[in-house]
Coordinates of C-alpha atoms and ligand atoms in Angstrom, one line a residue:
X1 CA -45.3 79.5 56.4
X2 CA -41.9 79.0 55.0
X3 CA -43.3 80.0 51.5
X4 CA -41.6 77.0 50.0
X5 CA -43.8 75.2 47.5
X6 CA -45.2 71.7 48.4
X7 CA -43.9 69.2 45.9
X8 CA -46.3 67.9 43.4
X9 CA -48.0 64.7 44.4
X10 CA -47.7 62.0 41.5
X11 CA -49.6 58.8 41.4
X12 CA -49.7 56.0 39.0
X13 CA -50.5 52.4 38.8
X14 CA -49.4 49.3 36.8
X15 CA -51.1 46.0 36.5
X16 CA -49.2 42.9 37.5
X17 CA -50.5 40.9 34.4
X18 CA -49.0 39.8 31.2
X19 CA -45.3 40.3 30.0
X20 CA -44.4 44.0 30.3
X21 CA -43.7 45.5 26.8
X22 CA -42.0 48.6 25.3
X23 CA -45.4 50.5 25.3
X24 CA -45.6 50.2 29.2
X25 CA -41.9 51.4 29.6
X26 CA -42.0 54.3 27.3
X27 CA -45.7 55.2 28.1
X28 CA -45.7 54.5 31.8
X29 CA -42.5 53.2 33.6
X30 CA -40.1 55.7 32.1
X31 CA -42.3 58.5 33.6
X32 CA -42.4 56.9 37.0
X33 CA -38.5 57.0 37.2
X34 CA -38.6 60.8 36.1
X35 CA -41.5 61.5 38.5
X36 CA -39.7 60.3 41.6
X37 CA -37.0 63.0 41.1
X38 CA -39.5 65.9 40.8
X39 CA -42.3 65.2 43.1
X40 CA -43.8 63.4 45.9
X41 CA -44.5 59.9 43.9
X42 CA -46.7 57.2 44.9
X43 CA -46.7 54.1 42.5
X44 CA -49.1 51.2 43.2
X45 CA -48.8 47.6 41.7
X46 CA -52.7 47.3 41.0
X47 CA -53.4 43.6 41.8
X48 CA -57.1 44.2 42.6
X49 CA -57.6 45.5 39.0
X50 CA -56.0 42.3 37.7
X51 CA -58.8 40.1 39.4
X52 CA -61.2 41.8 36.8
X53 CA -60.4 39.1 34.0
X54 CA -59.9 35.5 34.5
X55 CA -56.7 34.8 36.8
X56 CA -55.0 32.1 38.9
X57 CA -54.4 33.2 42.4
X58 CA -51.0 31.6 42.8
X59 CA -49.7 33.2 39.5
X60 CA -51.1 36.6 40.1
X61 CA -49.4 36.6 43.8
X62 CA -46.1 35.8 41.8
X63 CA -46.6 38.3 39.1
X64 CA -46.7 41.2 41.7
X65 CA -43.1 40.3 42.6
X66 CA -42.0 40.2 38.9
X67 CA -43.5 43.5 38.3
X68 CA -42.0 45.0 41.3
X69 CA -38.6 43.5 40.2
X70 CA -39.2 45.2 36.6
X71 CA -40.0 48.4 38.0
X72 CA -36.8 48.4 40.4
X73 CA -34.7 47.2 37.5
X74 CA -35.8 50.1 35.4
X75 CA -34.8 52.8 37.9
X76 CA -37.9 53.1 40.3
X77 CA -36.3 53.6 43.7
X78 CA -38.4 52.7 46.7
X79 CA -36.2 55.2 48.7
X80 CA -37.3 58.0 46.3
X81 CA -41.0 57.1 45.9
X82 CA -43.6 55.1 47.7
X83 CA -44.1 51.7 46.0
X84 CA -46.8 49.3 47.2
X85 CA -49.1 46.7 46.5
X86 CA -52.9 47.9 46.0
X87 CA -54.5 45.1 48.1
X88 CA -52.5 46.1 51.1
X89 CA -54.5 49.2 51.5
X90 CA -58.2 48.4 52.2
X91 CA -59.2 51.9 51.4
X92 CA -58.9 51.4 47.6
X93 CA -61.9 49.1 47.8
X94 CA -63.8 51.3 50.3
X95 CA -63.5 54.4 48.1
X96 CA -64.3 52.4 44.9
X97 CA -67.6 51.7 46.5
X98 CA -68.4 55.4 47.7
X99 CA -67.3 56.6 44.2
X100 CA -69.7 54.1 42.6
X101 CA -72.6 56.1 43.8
X102 CA -71.6 59.1 41.7
X103 CA -70.8 56.9 38.7
X104 CA -73.6 56.6 35.8
X105 CA -74.0 53.3 34.6
X106 CA -74.0 54.7 31.0
X107 CA -70.6 56.3 31.5
X108 CA -68.8 52.9 32.3
X109 CA -70.5 51.4 29.3
X110 CA -68.8 53.7 27.1
X111 CA -65.2 53.1 28.2
X112 CA -62.8 51.8 25.6
X113 CA -61.0 49.5 27.6
X114 CA -64.1 47.9 28.9
X115 CA -65.7 47.3 25.5
X116 CA -62.2 45.8 24.2
X117 CA -61.7 43.5 27.2
X118 CA -65.3 42.5 27.8
X119 CA -65.3 40.7 24.1
X120 CA -62.2 38.9 25.1
X121 CA -63.8 37.3 28.1
X122 CA -65.2 33.8 27.1
X123 CA -67.0 32.7 30.2
X124 CA -68.0 35.8 32.1
X125 CA -67.9 39.5 31.7
X126 CA -67.5 40.5 35.3
X127 CA -69.0 43.5 37.3
X128 CA -65.3 43.8 38.3
X129 CA -64.5 44.5 34.7
X130 CA -67.2 47.1 34.5
X131 CA -66.2 48.8 37.7
X132 CA -62.6 48.8 36.8
X133 CA -62.2 52.5 36.0
X134 CA -64.1 53.4 39.4
X135 CA -61.4 51.5 41.2
X136 CA -58.7 53.4 39.2
X137 CA -60.4 56.6 40.2
X138 CA -60.3 55.6 43.7
X139 CA -56.5 54.8 43.5
X140 CA -55.8 58.3 42.3
X141 CA -58.2 60.3 44.4
X142 CA -57.3 58.5 47.6
X143 CA -53.8 60.1 47.5
X144 CA -55.2 63.5 46.4
X145 CA -53.0 63.2 43.4
X146 CA -52.4 66.3 41.3
X147 CA -50.7 64.3 38.5
X148 CA -51.0 60.9 36.8
X149 CA -48.5 59.9 34.5
X150 CA -49.8 57.2 32.1
X151 CA -49.7 56.3 28.4
X152 CA -52.4 57.8 26.0
X153 CA -54.6 54.8 26.4
X154 CA -55.5 55.8 29.7
X155 CA -56.7 59.3 28.8
X156 CA -60.6 58.2 29.0
X157 CA -60.1 56.8 32.4
X158 CA -58.6 60.1 33.5
X159 CA -61.3 61.9 32.2
X160 CA -63.7 60.0 34.3
X161 CA -61.6 60.2 37.3
X162 CA -61.9 64.0 36.9
X163 CA -65.5 63.9 36.4
X164 CA -66.0 61.6 39.5
X165 CA -63.9 64.0 41.7
X166 CA -65.8 67.1 40.6
X167 CA -69.2 65.5 40.9
X168 CA -68.3 64.2 44.5
X169 CA -66.9 67.5 45.4
X170 CA -70.1 69.3 44.2
X171 CA -72.5 66.8 46.0
X172 CA -70.6 66.4 49.5
X173 CA -68.3 69.5 49.6
X174 CA -64.5 69.9 48.6
X175 CA -63.0 66.6 49.2
X176 CA -60.8 65.6 46.4
X177 CA -58.0 66.9 44.2
X178 CA -59.1 67.0 40.6
X179 CA -55.9 65.3 38.9
X180 CA -54.3 66.0 35.6
X181 CA -53.0 63.4 33.2
X182 CA -49.5 63.5 32.0
X183 CA -48.6 61.7 28.9
X184 CA -45.0 61.5 27.6
X185 CA -44.3 64.0 24.7
X186 CA -43.0 60.9 22.5
X187 CA -44.3 57.3 22.4
X188 CA -47.4 58.0 24.4
X189 CA -48.9 55.4 22.3
X190 CA -46.6 52.8 21.0
X191 CA -48.1 50.8 18.3
X192 CA -47.7 47.1 17.4
X193 CA -44.7 46.5 15.2
X194 CA -46.7 44.0 12.9
X195 CA -49.8 46.2 12.9
X196 CA -49.0 49.8 13.4
X197 CA -52.8 50.6 13.6
X198 CA -53.2 48.7 16.9
X199 CA -51.5 49.6 20.1
X200 CA -48.8 47.4 21.3
X201 CA -50.2 45.0 23.9
X202 CA -49.6 41.6 25.6
X203 CA -52.9 40.3 24.2
X204 CA -51.9 41.3 20.8
X205 CA -52.0 38.7 17.9
X206 CA -48.9 36.6 18.3
X207 CA -45.7 38.0 19.6
X208 CA -43.8 39.3 16.5
X209 CA -45.3 43.0 17.1
X210 CA -44.6 43.3 20.6
X211 CA -41.1 44.0 22.1
X212 CA -41.2 42.6 25.8
X213 CA -38.7 44.0 28.2
X214 CA -37.3 40.7 28.9
X215 CA -36.9 39.5 25.3
X216 CA -33.2 38.8 24.7
X217 CA -31.4 41.5 22.6
X218 CA -31.4 39.4 19.5
X219 CA -35.1 38.8 19.6
X220 CA -35.6 42.7 20.1
X221 CA -33.2 43.5 17.2
X222 CA -35.1 40.8 15.0
X223 CA -38.5 42.2 15.9
X224 CA -37.5 45.9 15.2
X225 CA -35.8 44.8 11.8
X226 CA -38.9 43.0 10.6
X227 CA -41.3 45.8 11.7
X228 CA -44.0 46.6 9.1
X229 CA -43.1 49.9 7.5
X230 CA -45.1 51.9 4.7
X231 CA -44.9 52.5 1.2
X232 CA -42.3 54.9 -0.1
X233 CA -38.9 55.6 0.8
X234 CA -39.5 58.7 2.9
X235 CA -38.7 58.7 6.6
X236 CA -41.2 61.2 8.1
X237 CA -43.6 61.5 10.9
X238 CA -47.1 61.3 9.3
X239 CA -50.5 59.9 9.9
X240 CA -50.2 58.5 6.4
X241 CA -47.1 56.6 7.4
X242 CA -48.0 54.9 10.8
X243 CA -45.4 52.2 10.5
X244 CA -42.4 54.6 10.1
X245 CA -44.0 57.1 12.5
X246 CA -44.2 54.4 15.2
X247 CA -40.5 53.6 14.9
X248 CA -39.5 57.2 15.0
X249 CA -41.7 57.8 18.1
X250 CA -39.9 54.6 19.7
X251 CA -36.6 56.0 18.8
X252 CA -37.3 59.4 20.2
X253 CA -38.7 58.0 23.4
X254 CA -35.7 56.1 24.4
X255 CA -33.2 57.9 26.3
X256 CA -30.5 59.5 24.1
X257 CA -27.7 57.6 26.1
X258 CA -26.8 54.2 24.9
X259 CA -29.3 54.2 21.7
X260 CA -26.7 52.2 19.9
X261 CA -25.7 50.0 22.9
X262 CA -22.6 52.4 23.4
X263 CA -21.8 54.8 25.9
X264 CA -22.2 55.0 29.7
X265 CA -25.3 53.9 31.4
X266 CA -26.7 56.3 33.9
X267 CA -28.3 54.7 37.2
X268 CA -31.7 55.7 36.0
X269 CA -31.4 54.4 32.5
X270 CA -34.3 52.5 31.2
X271 CA -33.0 49.1 30.5
X272 CA -30.2 48.1 33.2
X273 CA -31.7 44.6 33.0
X274 CA -30.4 44.0 29.4
X275 CA -27.7 45.4 26.9
X276 CA -29.8 48.0 24.8
X277 CA -29.4 47.4 21.1
X278 CA -32.5 49.0 19.6
Ligands
AMP1 P1 -50.5 48.2 32.3 O1 -49.5 47.3 32.2 O2 -51.7 48.0 31.4 O3 -50.9 48.5 33.6 O4 -50.0 49.6 31.8 C1 -49.0 50.4 32.4 C2 -48.8 51.6 31.7 O5 -48.2 51.5 30.4 C3 -50.0 52.7 31.6 O6 -49.5 54.0 31.9 C4 -50.4 52.6 30.2 O7 -51.0 53.8 29.8 C5 -49.2 52.5 29.5 N1 -49.1 51.6 28.2 C6 -49.6 50.3 27.9 N2 -49.6 50.2 26.6 C7 -49.1 51.2 26.1 C8 -48.7 51.6 24.6 N3 -49.0 50.5 23.6 N4 -48.1 52.7 24.4 C9 -47.9 53.6 25.3 N5 -48.1 53.3 26.8 C10 -48.7 52.2 27.0
LIG2 N1 -55.6 51.1 34.2 C1 -54.2 51.4 34.3 C2 -53.6 50.6 33.2 O1 -54.3 49.7 32.5 C3 -53.7 50.8 35.5 C4 -54.1 51.8 36.7 C5 -54.8 51.2 37.7 C6 -53.7 53.0 36.8 N2 -55.0 52.3 38.7 C7 -54.4 53.5 38.2 C8 -52.9 53.9 36.2 C9 -54.2 54.6 38.6 C10 -52.8 55.1 36.8 C11 -53.4 55.6 38.2 O2 -52.5 50.8 32.5

C-alpha cells in the first residue's frame, strides 16, 4: 500500500428541466466546480427524473444538451470529472427497483418535494414522481459516493438515501457507502426575490423573483434592484429580515472576484457566459 489517501468520491445530479437560476448555481453548480478540483467527481444530468412530471420527449432531449452546455460554461470540466446522461447507464433504473424493496411507502409520502409537485400535476400524479427519491438514492449509491453536494432543499432526499443504504446493508450485508450531504456555507437556500419566504425556483409565480442564468445583465440588475426588502433601514442577517438576508446570502455566495463586474475573471468563475453585474 502506498499510504496515499483515496480521493473523496463526489456525486451529484441536476435536472435538465426548466431554466436554470441563481439558486441552482449557488446551491448546486458552484459546488460541482469546486468538487472536481478536490475529489473524484461524478456529475449526472438526470433526464429520467425529468420524466416524472409531464414532458415533451423532443424538448427533453434538447434540454439535456442545454444543461450540459450551461454546466460547461459554468466551469464544470469533463476532463476533470465524469459528466454523463443518466439514461445512458441502465443500472440507475435497476438499482432503483432493488432499493424500492427496502423503501417504505409511508416515507415516500412524507417527502416535501413529492407533496409540492404532486399538487401541481393536473392530469396525473405519476408513480414515477412518488419513486423519484428512490431513483435519486440509486444514482448516489451506485457510485459509492461519500459526498453529495446539493442545495438545502435536497436534505430530506439525502436523509432518505442514507436510510436506504443502511437498511440495505443491514439486510443484505455491507454493500453501499452511506453518503453525507454537502451544502454550501452561504446561499444554500436562495429565496425568491419577490417573496423571500419561498425558495427561488423555475415554477415560481411569474419571473420577477427568479434570476435566470441566461437573463441578460440589465434584466438581472433590474430584478435585484426591485427585490422585496424588509421594513427598517438596518442591513443585517436575521430571520426577521428575510428579504435583506436573502440578498446578503446571495452576495456572499458569489465569488469575490468580479462582484462589481470588474477584475480578472478566473477560468473557473461562475458566470463566464455573461458579464456579471450583480
Ligand atoms: P435541479 O435543477 O432541481 O436539479 O437542482 C440543481 C441543484 O440546485 C440542486 O443541488 C438543488 O438543491 C439546487 N437548488 C435548487 N433550487 C435552489 C435554491 N433556491 N437555492 C439553493 N439551491 C437550490
Ligand atoms: N433531486 C435533485 C434536484 O432536484 C436532482 C438529483 C437527482 C440529484 N439525482 C441526484 C442530486 C443525485 C444529487 C444526487 O435537484
